[in-house]
PDB file of C-alpha atoms in Angstrom:
ATOM      1  CA  UNK X 117      14.859 -20.222 -18.156  1.00 42.00           C
ATOM      2  CA  UNK X 118      18.605 -20.335 -18.440  1.00 47.00           C
ATOM      3  CA  UNK X 119      20.645 -20.824 -15.434  1.00 70.00           C
ATOM      4  CA  UNK X 120      20.830 -17.695 -13.149  1.00 83.00           C
ATOM      5  CA  UNK X 121      24.318 -16.659 -12.416  1.00 88.00           C
ATOM      6  CA  UNK X 122      24.251 -16.412  -8.427  1.00 92.00           C
ATOM      7  CA  UNK X 123      26.817 -14.063  -6.834  1.00 95.00           C
ATOM      8  CA  UNK X 124      27.879 -15.325  -3.627  1.00 96.00           C
ATOM      9  CA  UNK X 125      28.072 -12.937  -0.766  1.00 97.00           C
ATOM     10  CA  UNK X 126      28.900 -14.580   2.902  1.00 95.00           C
ATOM     11  CA  UNK X 127      29.645 -11.768   5.095  1.00 96.00           C
ATOM     12  CA  UNK X 128      27.085  -9.262   6.738  1.00 94.00           C
ATOM     13  CA  UNK X 129      29.856  -6.771   6.580  1.00 97.00           C
ATOM     14  CA  UNK X 130      29.776  -6.638   2.832  1.00 97.00           C
ATOM     15  CA  UNK X 131      28.946  -3.080   1.687  1.00 97.00           C
ATOM     16  CA  UNK X 132      26.039  -4.090  -0.354  1.00 97.00           C
ATOM     17  CA  UNK X 133      24.532  -6.016   2.560  1.00 97.00           C
ATOM     18  CA  UNK X 134      24.866  -2.714   4.646  1.00 97.00           C
ATOM     19  CA  UNK X 135      23.236  -0.699   2.063  1.00 98.00           C
ATOM     20  CA  UNK X 136      20.354  -3.133   1.839  1.00 98.00           C
ATOM     21  CA  UNK X 137      20.089  -3.431   5.687  1.00 97.00           C
ATOM     22  CA  UNK X 138      19.816   0.303   5.884  1.00 98.00           C
ATOM     23  CA  UNK X 139      16.710   0.292   3.631  1.00 98.00           C
ATOM     24  CA  UNK X 140      14.692  -0.861   6.970  1.00 97.00           C
ATOM     25  CA  UNK X 141      14.863   2.729   8.051  1.00 97.00           C
ATOM     26  CA  UNK X 142      12.942   5.459   6.241  1.00 97.00           C
ATOM     27  CA  UNK X 143      15.677   7.858   6.061  1.00 98.00           C
ATOM     28  CA  UNK X 144      17.548   5.483   3.737  1.00 98.00           C
ATOM     29  CA  UNK X 145      14.546   4.531   1.824  1.00 98.00           C
ATOM     30  CA  UNK X 146      13.893   8.286   1.070  1.00 97.00           C
ATOM     31  CA  UNK X 147      17.599   9.097   0.338  1.00 98.00           C
ATOM     32  CA  UNK X 148      18.103   6.162  -2.147  1.00 98.00           C
ATOM     33  CA  UNK X 149      14.357   6.230  -3.481  1.00 97.00           C
ATOM     34  CA  UNK X 150      14.383   2.327  -3.103  1.00 98.00           C
ATOM     35  CA  UNK X 151      12.746  -0.044  -0.908  1.00 98.00           C
ATOM     36  CA  UNK X 152      12.743  -3.896   0.009  1.00 98.00           C
ATOM     37  CA  UNK X 153      10.182  -6.493  -1.149  1.00 98.00           C
ATOM     38  CA  UNK X 154      10.277  -9.706   0.504  1.00 97.00           C
ATOM     39  CA  UNK X 155       9.172 -13.159  -0.712  1.00 96.00           C
ATOM     40  CA  UNK X 156       8.274 -14.722  -3.905  1.00 96.00           C
ATOM     41  CA  UNK X 157       4.757 -13.258  -4.354  1.00 97.00           C
ATOM     42  CA  UNK X 158       5.801  -9.677  -3.929  1.00 97.00           C
ATOM     43  CA  UNK X 159       8.897 -10.310  -6.459  1.00 97.00           C
ATOM     44  CA  UNK X 160       6.493 -11.654  -9.012  1.00 97.00           C
ATOM     45  CA  UNK X 161       4.167  -8.595  -8.360  1.00 97.00           C
ATOM     46  CA  UNK X 162       7.081  -6.468  -9.068  1.00 97.00           C
ATOM     47  CA  UNK X 163       8.131  -8.205 -12.162  1.00 96.00           C
ATOM     48  CA  UNK X 164       4.832  -7.646 -13.515  1.00 95.00           C
ATOM     49  CA  UNK X 165       5.241  -4.040 -12.773  1.00 95.00           C
ATOM     50  CA  UNK X 166       7.883  -3.335 -15.230  1.00 89.00           C
ATOM     51  CA  UNK X 167       8.156   0.014 -16.310  1.00 90.00           C
ATOM     52  CA  UNK X 168       6.516   1.419 -13.153  1.00 94.00           C
ATOM     53  CA  UNK X 169       9.637   0.196 -10.851  1.00 96.00           C
ATOM     54  CA  UNK X 170      12.979  -1.059 -11.489  1.00 96.00           C
ATOM     55  CA  UNK X 171      14.530  -3.974  -9.886  1.00 97.00           C
ATOM     56  CA  UNK X 172      17.851  -3.047  -8.394  1.00 97.00           C
ATOM     57  CA  UNK X 173      19.052  -6.364  -7.102  1.00 97.00           C
ATOM     58  CA  UNK X 174      17.735  -9.659  -6.030  1.00 98.00           C
ATOM     59  CA  UNK X 175      19.084 -11.861  -3.161  1.00 97.00           C
ATOM     60  CA  UNK X 176      18.025 -15.553  -2.348  1.00 97.00           C
ATOM     61  CA  UNK X 177      18.934 -17.928   0.328  1.00 95.00           C
ATOM     62  CA  UNK X 178      22.104 -19.777  -0.718  1.00 94.00           C
ATOM     63  CA  UNK X 179      20.960 -23.124   0.743  1.00 94.00           C
ATOM     64  CA  UNK X 180      17.660 -22.919  -0.950  1.00 92.00           C
ATOM     65  CA  UNK X 181      18.773 -21.298  -4.174  1.00 91.00           C
ATOM     66  CA  UNK X 182      16.517 -19.887  -6.912  1.00 93.00           C
ATOM     67  CA  UNK X 183      12.696 -20.451  -5.915  1.00 93.00           C
ATOM     68  CA  UNK X 184      10.959 -23.065  -8.040  1.00 93.00           C
ATOM     69  CA  UNK X 185       7.987 -20.685  -8.187  1.00 94.00           C
ATOM     70  CA  UNK X 186      10.050 -18.250 -10.222  1.00 93.00           C
ATOM     71  CA  UNK X 187      11.487 -20.883 -12.751  1.00 89.00           C
ATOM     72  CA  UNK X 188       9.614 -19.257 -15.559  1.00 85.00           C
ATOM     73  CA  UNK X 189      10.211 -15.627 -14.442  1.00 88.00           C
ATOM     74  CA  UNK X 190      11.911 -13.214 -16.794  1.00 89.00           C
ATOM     75  CA  UNK X 191      14.239 -10.906 -15.145  1.00 92.00           C
ATOM     76  CA  UNK X 192      15.104  -7.595 -16.473  1.00 89.00           C
ATOM     77  CA  UNK X 193      18.474  -7.746 -18.253  1.00 87.00           C
ATOM     78  CA  UNK X 194      21.665  -7.109 -16.056  1.00 89.00           C
ATOM     79  CA  UNK X 195      19.627  -7.493 -12.757  1.00 94.00           C
ATOM     80  CA  UNK X 196      22.179  -9.000 -10.348  1.00 96.00           C
ATOM     81  CA  UNK X 197      21.144 -11.959  -8.242  1.00 96.00           C
ATOM     82  CA  UNK X 198      23.038 -12.495  -5.085  1.00 97.00           C
ATOM     83  CA  UNK X 199      23.309 -15.936  -2.735  1.00 97.00           C
ATOM     84  CA  UNK X 200      23.215 -14.935   0.859  1.00 97.00           C
ATOM     85  CA  UNK X 201      23.487 -17.174   3.968  1.00 96.00           C
ATOM     86  CA  UNK X 202      20.147 -17.333   5.927  1.00 94.00           C
ATOM     87  CA  UNK X 203      21.848 -15.164   8.832  1.00 93.00           C
ATOM     88  CA  UNK X 204      22.667 -12.410   6.327  1.00 95.00           C
ATOM     89  CA  UNK X 205      19.168 -12.551   4.803  1.00 95.00           C
ATOM     90  CA  UNK X 206      17.713 -12.123   8.107  1.00 94.00           C
ATOM     91  CA  UNK X 207      19.959  -8.987   8.622  1.00 94.00           C
ATOM     92  CA  UNK X 208      18.637  -7.355   5.366  1.00 94.00           C
ATOM     93  CA  UNK X 209      14.838  -8.187   6.146  1.00 92.00           C
ATOM     94  CA  UNK X 210      14.921  -7.656   9.806  1.00 79.00           C
ATOM     95  CA  UNK X 211      12.699 -10.945  10.365  1.00 80.00           C
ATOM     96  CA  UNK X 212      13.758 -14.032  12.506  1.00 79.00           C
ATOM     97  CA  UNK X 213      12.762 -16.328   9.556  1.00 87.00           C
ATOM     98  CA  UNK X 214      13.920 -14.748   6.543  1.00 89.00           C
ATOM     99  CA  UNK X 215      12.119 -15.220   3.190  1.00 93.00           C
ATOM    100  CA  UNK X 216      13.729 -17.276   0.434  1.00 95.00           C
ATOM    101  CA  UNK X 217      14.019 -14.055  -1.718  1.00 97.00           C
ATOM    102  CA  UNK X 218      14.085 -10.325  -1.291  1.00 97.00           C
ATOM    103  CA  UNK X 219      14.565  -7.609  -3.672  1.00 98.00           C
ATOM    104  CA  UNK X 220      15.558  -3.953  -3.752  1.00 98.00           C
ATOM    105  CA  UNK X 221      13.100  -1.896  -5.842  1.00 98.00           C
ATOM    106  CA  UNK X 222      12.679   1.575  -6.958  1.00 98.00           C
ATOM    107  CA  UNK X 223       9.732   3.584  -5.620  1.00 96.00           C
ATOM    108  CA  UNK X 224       6.959   4.074  -8.079  1.00 94.00           C
ATOM    109  CA  UNK X 225       6.529   7.604  -8.999  1.00 89.00           C
ATOM    110  CA  UNK X 226       2.838   8.836  -9.361  1.00 88.00           C
ATOM    111  CA  UNK X 227       1.438  12.205 -10.019  1.00 81.00           C
ATOM    112  CA  UNK X 228      -1.750  13.683  -8.677  1.00 81.00           C
ATOM    113  CA  UNK X 229      -3.906  12.991 -11.706  1.00 83.00           C
ATOM    114  CA  UNK X 230      -5.435   9.831 -10.351  1.00 85.00           C
ATOM    115  CA  UNK X 231      -6.668  11.886  -7.392  1.00 90.00           C
ATOM    116  CA  UNK X 232      -8.722  14.152  -9.514  1.00 86.00           C
ATOM    117  CA  UNK X 233     -10.540  11.913 -11.884  1.00 89.00           C
ATOM    118  CA  UNK X 234     -14.090  12.729 -12.781  1.00 89.00           C
ATOM    119  CA  UNK X 235     -16.279  10.452 -10.620  1.00 92.00           C
ATOM    120  CA  UNK X 236     -13.391   8.941  -8.868  1.00 95.00           C
ATOM    121  CA  UNK X 237     -13.180   7.240  -5.424  1.00 97.00           C
ATOM    122  CA  UNK X 238     -10.037   7.947  -3.243  1.00 98.00           C
ATOM    123  CA  UNK X 239      -9.039   6.606   0.033  1.00 98.00           C
ATOM    124  CA  UNK X 240      -7.133   8.924   2.249  1.00 98.00           C
ATOM    125  CA  UNK X 241      -5.409   7.844   5.433  1.00 98.00           C
ATOM    126  CA  UNK X 242      -5.229  10.649   8.263  1.00 97.00           C
ATOM    127  CA  UNK X 243      -2.544   9.795  10.527  1.00 96.00           C
ATOM    128  CA  UNK X 244      -2.837   5.953  10.318  1.00 97.00           C
ATOM    129  CA  UNK X 245       0.333   4.702  11.771  1.00 97.00           C
ATOM    130  CA  UNK X 246       0.078   0.961  12.131  1.00 97.00           C
ATOM    131  CA  UNK X 247       1.832  -0.721   9.316  1.00 97.00           C
ATOM    132  CA  UNK X 248      -0.331  -3.645   9.211  1.00 97.00           C
ATOM    133  CA  UNK X 249      -3.672  -1.324   8.957  1.00 97.00           C
ATOM    134  CA  UNK X 250      -2.026   0.759   6.320  1.00 98.00           C
ATOM    135  CA  UNK X 251      -1.142  -2.227   4.175  1.00 98.00           C
ATOM    136  CA  UNK X 252      -4.551  -3.775   4.653  1.00 98.00           C
ATOM    137  CA  UNK X 253      -6.246  -0.537   3.485  1.00 98.00           C
ATOM    138  CA  UNK X 254      -4.193  -0.375   0.380  1.00 98.00           C
ATOM    139  CA  UNK X 255      -4.792  -3.900  -0.350  1.00 98.00           C
ATOM    140  CA  UNK X 256      -8.792  -3.332   0.141  1.00 98.00           C
ATOM    141  CA  UNK X 257      -8.711  -0.200  -1.902  1.00 98.00           C
ATOM    142  CA  UNK X 258      -6.997  -2.311  -4.664  1.00 98.00           C
ATOM    143  CA  UNK X 259      -9.615  -4.799  -4.578  1.00 98.00           C
ATOM    144  CA  UNK X 260     -12.577  -2.536  -4.658  1.00 98.00           C
ATOM    145  CA  UNK X 261     -10.984  -0.610  -7.713  1.00 97.00           C
ATOM    146  CA  UNK X 262     -10.173   2.591  -5.961  1.00 98.00           C
ATOM    147  CA  UNK X 263      -8.367   5.268  -8.098  1.00 97.00           C
ATOM    148  CA  UNK X 264      -5.718   5.907  -5.536  1.00 97.00           C
ATOM    149  CA  UNK X 265      -4.711   5.819  -1.839  1.00 98.00           C
ATOM    150  CA  UNK X 266      -3.361   8.932  -0.136  1.00 97.00           C
ATOM    151  CA  UNK X 267      -1.347   8.688   3.178  1.00 97.00           C
ATOM    152  CA  UNK X 268      -1.507  12.165   4.812  1.00 96.00           C
ATOM    153  CA  UNK X 269       1.076  13.444   7.257  1.00 91.00           C
ATOM    154  CA  UNK X 270       1.444  11.478  10.272  1.00 94.00           C
ATOM    155  CA  UNK X 271       0.735   8.228   8.571  1.00 97.00           C
ATOM    156  CA  UNK X 272       3.002   5.338   8.314  1.00 98.00           C
ATOM    157  CA  UNK X 273       5.626   5.276   5.267  1.00 97.00           C
ATOM    158  CA  UNK X 274       4.019   3.110   2.497  1.00 97.00           C
ATOM    159  CA  UNK X 275       7.259   1.583   1.995  1.00 98.00           C
ATOM    160  CA  UNK X 276       7.805   0.440   5.562  1.00 97.00           C
ATOM    161  CA  UNK X 277       8.610  -3.511   5.116  1.00 96.00           C
ATOM    162  CA  UNK X 278       5.669  -4.388   7.278  1.00 96.00           C
ATOM    163  CA  UNK X 279       3.236  -2.222   5.280  1.00 97.00           C
ATOM    164  CA  UNK X 280       4.906  -3.516   2.093  1.00 97.00           C
ATOM    165  CA  UNK X 281       4.060  -7.075   3.140  1.00 95.00           C
ATOM    166  CA  UNK X 282       0.485  -6.386   4.272  1.00 97.00           C
ATOM    167  CA  UNK X 283      -0.376  -4.958   0.738  1.00 97.00           C
ATOM    168  CA  UNK X 284       0.476  -8.367  -0.682  1.00 97.00           C
ATOM    169  CA  UNK X 285       1.473  -6.487  -3.961  1.00 97.00           C
ATOM    170  CA  UNK X 286      -1.184  -4.083  -4.099  1.00 97.00           C
ATOM    171  CA  UNK X 287       1.309  -1.347  -3.953  1.00 96.00           C
ATOM    172  CA  UNK X 288       2.069  -1.989  -7.595  1.00 97.00           C
ATOM    173  CA  UNK X 289      -1.501  -2.004  -8.595  1.00 96.00           C
ATOM    174  CA  UNK X 290      -2.853   1.447  -7.920  1.00 96.00           C
ATOM    175  CA  UNK X 291      -1.271   4.896  -7.072  1.00 97.00           C
ATOM    176  CA  UNK X 292      -0.112   5.144  -3.389  1.00 97.00           C
ATOM    177  CA  UNK X 293       1.014   8.540  -2.652  1.00 95.00           C
ATOM    178  CA  UNK X 294       1.847  10.646   0.201  1.00 95.00           C
ATOM    179  CA  UNK X 295       0.746  14.214   0.384  1.00 94.00           C
ATOM    180  CA  UNK X 296      -0.471  16.996   2.707  1.00 95.00           C
ATOM    181  CA  UNK X 297      -4.266  16.597   3.243  1.00 96.00           C
ATOM    182  CA  UNK X 298      -4.638  20.302   4.141  1.00 95.00           C
ATOM    183  CA  UNK X 299      -3.665  21.053   0.533  1.00 95.00           C
ATOM    184  CA  UNK X 300      -5.246  18.010  -1.330  1.00 96.00           C
ATOM    185  CA  UNK X 301      -8.580  17.976   0.330  1.00 97.00           C
ATOM    186  CA  UNK X 302      -9.878  21.566  -0.570  1.00 96.00           C
ATOM    187  CA  UNK X 303      -8.542  20.965  -4.238  1.00 95.00           C
ATOM    188  CA  UNK X 304     -10.709  17.833  -4.258  1.00 95.00           C
ATOM    189  CA  UNK X 305     -13.568  19.475  -3.058  1.00 95.00           C
ATOM    190  CA  UNK X 306     -13.237  22.286  -5.622  1.00 94.00           C
ATOM    191  CA  UNK X 307     -13.212  19.494  -8.152  1.00 93.00           C
ATOM    192  CA  UNK X 308     -16.596  18.357  -6.978  1.00 94.00           C
ATOM    193  CA  UNK X 309     -15.583  15.497  -4.761  1.00 96.00           C
ATOM    194  CA  UNK X 310     -17.363  14.789  -1.393  1.00 97.00           C
ATOM    195  CA  UNK X 311     -15.347  14.076   1.607  1.00 98.00           C
ATOM    196  CA  UNK X 312     -16.516  11.240   3.568  1.00 98.00           C
ATOM    197  CA  UNK X 313     -15.450  10.273   7.156  1.00 95.00           C
ATOM    198  CA  UNK X 314     -16.685   7.461   9.414  1.00 87.00           C
ATOM    199  CA  UNK X 315     -17.641   8.396  12.966  1.00 84.00           C
ATOM    200  CA  UNK X 316     -19.483   6.590  15.823  1.00 81.00           C
ATOM    201  CA  UNK X 317     -21.647   9.901  16.313  1.00 84.00           C
ATOM    202  CA  UNK X 318     -22.915  10.122  12.955  1.00 88.00           C
ATOM    203  CA  UNK X 319     -26.746   9.684  12.347  1.00 90.00           C
ATOM    204  CA  UNK X 320     -26.495   8.363   8.741  1.00 94.00           C
ATOM    205  CA  UNK X 321     -25.731   4.819   7.938  1.00 96.00           C
ATOM    206  CA  UNK X 322     -23.052   4.065   5.390  1.00 97.00           C
ATOM    207  CA  UNK X 323     -25.727   1.804   3.723  1.00 96.00           C
ATOM    208  CA  UNK X 324     -28.059   4.702   3.213  1.00 95.00           C
ATOM    209  CA  UNK X 325     -25.441   7.031   1.994  1.00 96.00           C
ATOM    210  CA  UNK X 326     -24.841   7.485  -1.727  1.00 96.00           C
ATOM    211  CA  UNK X 327     -21.351   6.508  -2.761  1.00 97.00           C
ATOM    212  CA  UNK X 328     -21.927   6.941  -6.583  1.00 96.00           C
ATOM    213  CA  UNK X 329     -20.522  10.417  -7.119  1.00 95.00           C
ATOM    214  CA  UNK X 330     -16.971  11.517  -6.882  1.00 96.00           C
ATOM    215  CA  UNK X 331     -15.871  11.019  -3.170  1.00 97.00           C
ATOM    216  CA  UNK X 332     -12.850  10.620  -0.921  1.00 98.00           C
ATOM    217  CA  UNK X 333     -13.239   8.249   2.015  1.00 98.00           C
ATOM    218  CA  UNK X 334     -11.229   9.648   5.097  1.00 98.00           C
ATOM    219  CA  UNK X 335      -9.731   7.217   7.597  1.00 97.00           C
ATOM    220  CA  UNK X 336      -8.375   8.507  10.734  1.00 95.00           C
ATOM    221  CA  UNK X 337      -5.769   7.610  13.397  1.00 93.00           C
ATOM    222  CA  UNK X 338      -6.325   4.306  15.289  1.00 88.00           C
ATOM    223  CA  UNK X 339      -6.855   6.085  18.612  1.00 89.00           C
ATOM    224  CA  UNK X 340      -8.143   9.423  17.731  1.00 90.00           C
ATOM    225  CA  UNK X 341      -9.791   9.301  14.458  1.00 91.00           C
ATOM    226  CA  UNK X 342      -9.639  12.012  12.076  1.00 94.00           C
ATOM    227  CA  UNK X 343      -7.612  15.063  12.952  1.00 94.00           C
ATOM    228  CA  UNK X 344      -9.676  18.136  13.789  1.00 94.00           C
ATOM    229  CA  UNK X 345      -8.120  20.147  10.587  1.00 95.00           C
ATOM    230  CA  UNK X 346      -9.419  17.128   8.375  1.00 95.00           C
ATOM    231  CA  UNK X 347     -12.589  16.544  10.349  1.00 94.00           C
ATOM    232  CA  UNK X 348     -13.509  20.202   9.796  1.00 95.00           C
ATOM    233  CA  UNK X 349     -13.404  19.750   5.880  1.00 96.00           C
ATOM    234  CA  UNK X 350     -15.622  16.553   5.885  1.00 96.00           C
ATOM    235  CA  UNK X 351     -18.860  16.951   3.914  1.00 96.00           C
ATOM    236  CA  UNK X 352     -20.632  13.834   5.404  1.00 96.00           C
ATOM    237  CA  UNK X 353     -20.018  11.405   8.448  1.00 95.00           C
ATOM    238  CA  UNK X 354     -21.445   8.118   8.133  1.00 96.00           C
ATOM    239  CA  UNK X 355     -21.841   5.160  10.787  1.00 94.00           C
ATOM    240  CA  UNK X 356     -21.144   1.551  10.323  1.00 95.00           C
ATOM    241  CA  UNK X 357     -24.046  -0.212  12.133  1.00 94.00           C
ATOM    242  CA  UNK X 358     -23.245  -2.649  14.803  1.00 93.00           C
ATOM    243  CA  UNK X 359     -25.830  -5.034  16.203  1.00 93.00           C
ATOM    244  CA  UNK X 360     -23.651  -6.980  18.489  1.00 95.00           C
ATOM    245  CA  UNK X 361     -21.845  -5.718  21.616  1.00 94.00           C
ATOM    246  CA  UNK X 362     -18.624  -4.864  19.803  1.00 93.00           C
ATOM    247  CA  UNK X 363     -17.735  -1.386  20.676  1.00 89.00           C
ATOM    248  CA  UNK X 364     -16.286  -0.473  17.294  1.00 89.00           C
ATOM    249  CA  UNK X 365     -14.267  -1.837  14.418  1.00 93.00           C
ATOM    250  CA  UNK X 366     -10.565  -1.247  13.891  1.00 94.00           C
ATOM    251  CA  UNK X 367      -9.657   1.229  11.031  1.00 96.00           C
ATOM    252  CA  UNK X 368      -8.585  -1.391   8.674  1.00 97.00           C
ATOM    253  CA  UNK X 369     -12.058  -3.265   9.159  1.00 97.00           C
ATOM    254  CA  UNK X 370     -14.044  -0.184   9.042  1.00 96.00           C
ATOM    255  CA  UNK X 371     -12.344   0.871   6.107  1.00 97.00           C
ATOM    256  CA  UNK X 372     -12.903  -2.409   4.107  1.00 98.00           C
ATOM    257  CA  UNK X 373     -16.690  -2.119   5.072  1.00 98.00           C
ATOM    258  CA  UNK X 374     -17.035   1.281   3.753  1.00 98.00           C
ATOM    259  CA  UNK X 375     -15.035   0.662   0.591  1.00 98.00           C
ATOM    260  CA  UNK X 376     -16.987  -2.678  -0.258  1.00 98.00           C
ATOM    261  CA  UNK X 377     -20.209  -0.602   0.290  1.00 97.00           C
ATOM    262  CA  UNK X 378     -19.012   2.045  -2.248  1.00 97.00           C
ATOM    263  CA  UNK X 379     -18.242  -0.539  -4.762  1.00 97.00           C
ATOM    264  CA  UNK X 380     -21.441  -2.481  -4.223  1.00 96.00           C
ATOM    265  CA  UNK X 381     -23.443   0.890  -5.085  1.00 96.00           C
ATOM    266  CA  UNK X 382     -21.147   1.603  -7.913  1.00 95.00           C
ATOM    267  CA  UNK X 383     -20.848  -1.477  -9.661  1.00 93.00           C
ATOM    268  CA  UNK X 384     -23.306  -4.088  -8.334  1.00 92.00           C
ATOM    269  CA  UNK X 385     -26.778  -2.363  -7.329  1.00 81.00           C
ATOM    270  CA  UNK X 386     -28.813  -2.084 -10.440  1.00 68.00           C
ATOM    271  CA  UNK X 387     -31.077   0.241  -8.609  1.00 69.00           C
ATOM    272  CA  UNK X 388     -28.729   2.852  -7.517  1.00 59.00           C
ATOM    273  CA  UNK X 389     -26.486   2.846 -10.484  1.00 52.00           C
ATOM    274  CA  UNK X 390     -26.717   5.932 -12.668  1.00 49.00           C
TER     275      UNK X 390
END
């Protein structure tokens, strides 16, 4: 790979630095249609997603220089690469220990086609507010081959830096869309999908439920579960059995358990596969 021309920026007052730092706030991400990715792995995943996203700018720690892990990476033409002091990197990423590299990336644009595929499996978050939980659920949905993830109103912004870090690149692997569940869920039902929610009061085990037909897995707020409006639309509630003394699982753990049971039935259980 040819040497990269690093453009030095030394001041936190530089207009570009101020613009990048502003992306820590949702209103500026919405206004510009861009967000921040941090670290080598996320940049590698963004580079693989060429065509889905555009990399507007890359910044590296001026002391560490271009990361060795990216030595063979092919950057899009005319992508500027800046060299920043660690203190300025920290201002842009909002972390005490800044990563060796960050980038400004355009948000992927997805339609709703993936939500309505025949026989599809969609994960919908209803008021999931914790960035780590949302990112972990997106990553789990990617791992099981879900068709899409929907973040309903009241859920965290999927482009929140903490959420992005928690996805570990899965944000670039499957459609992750924001939408109004009050509109999307009835349409999914009309298209033949069953709406499935987890509940401690359910009588049916998640292992006895048939996950093979088209369905949406609905996961609710960390404290209050599914909202009344969404719960009223649910076709079936399932229970995750607990043999020990734990009262419950958090939403990220519960969601992963349910997703993997759906995948097991759909792809790995010869007795249940149609």
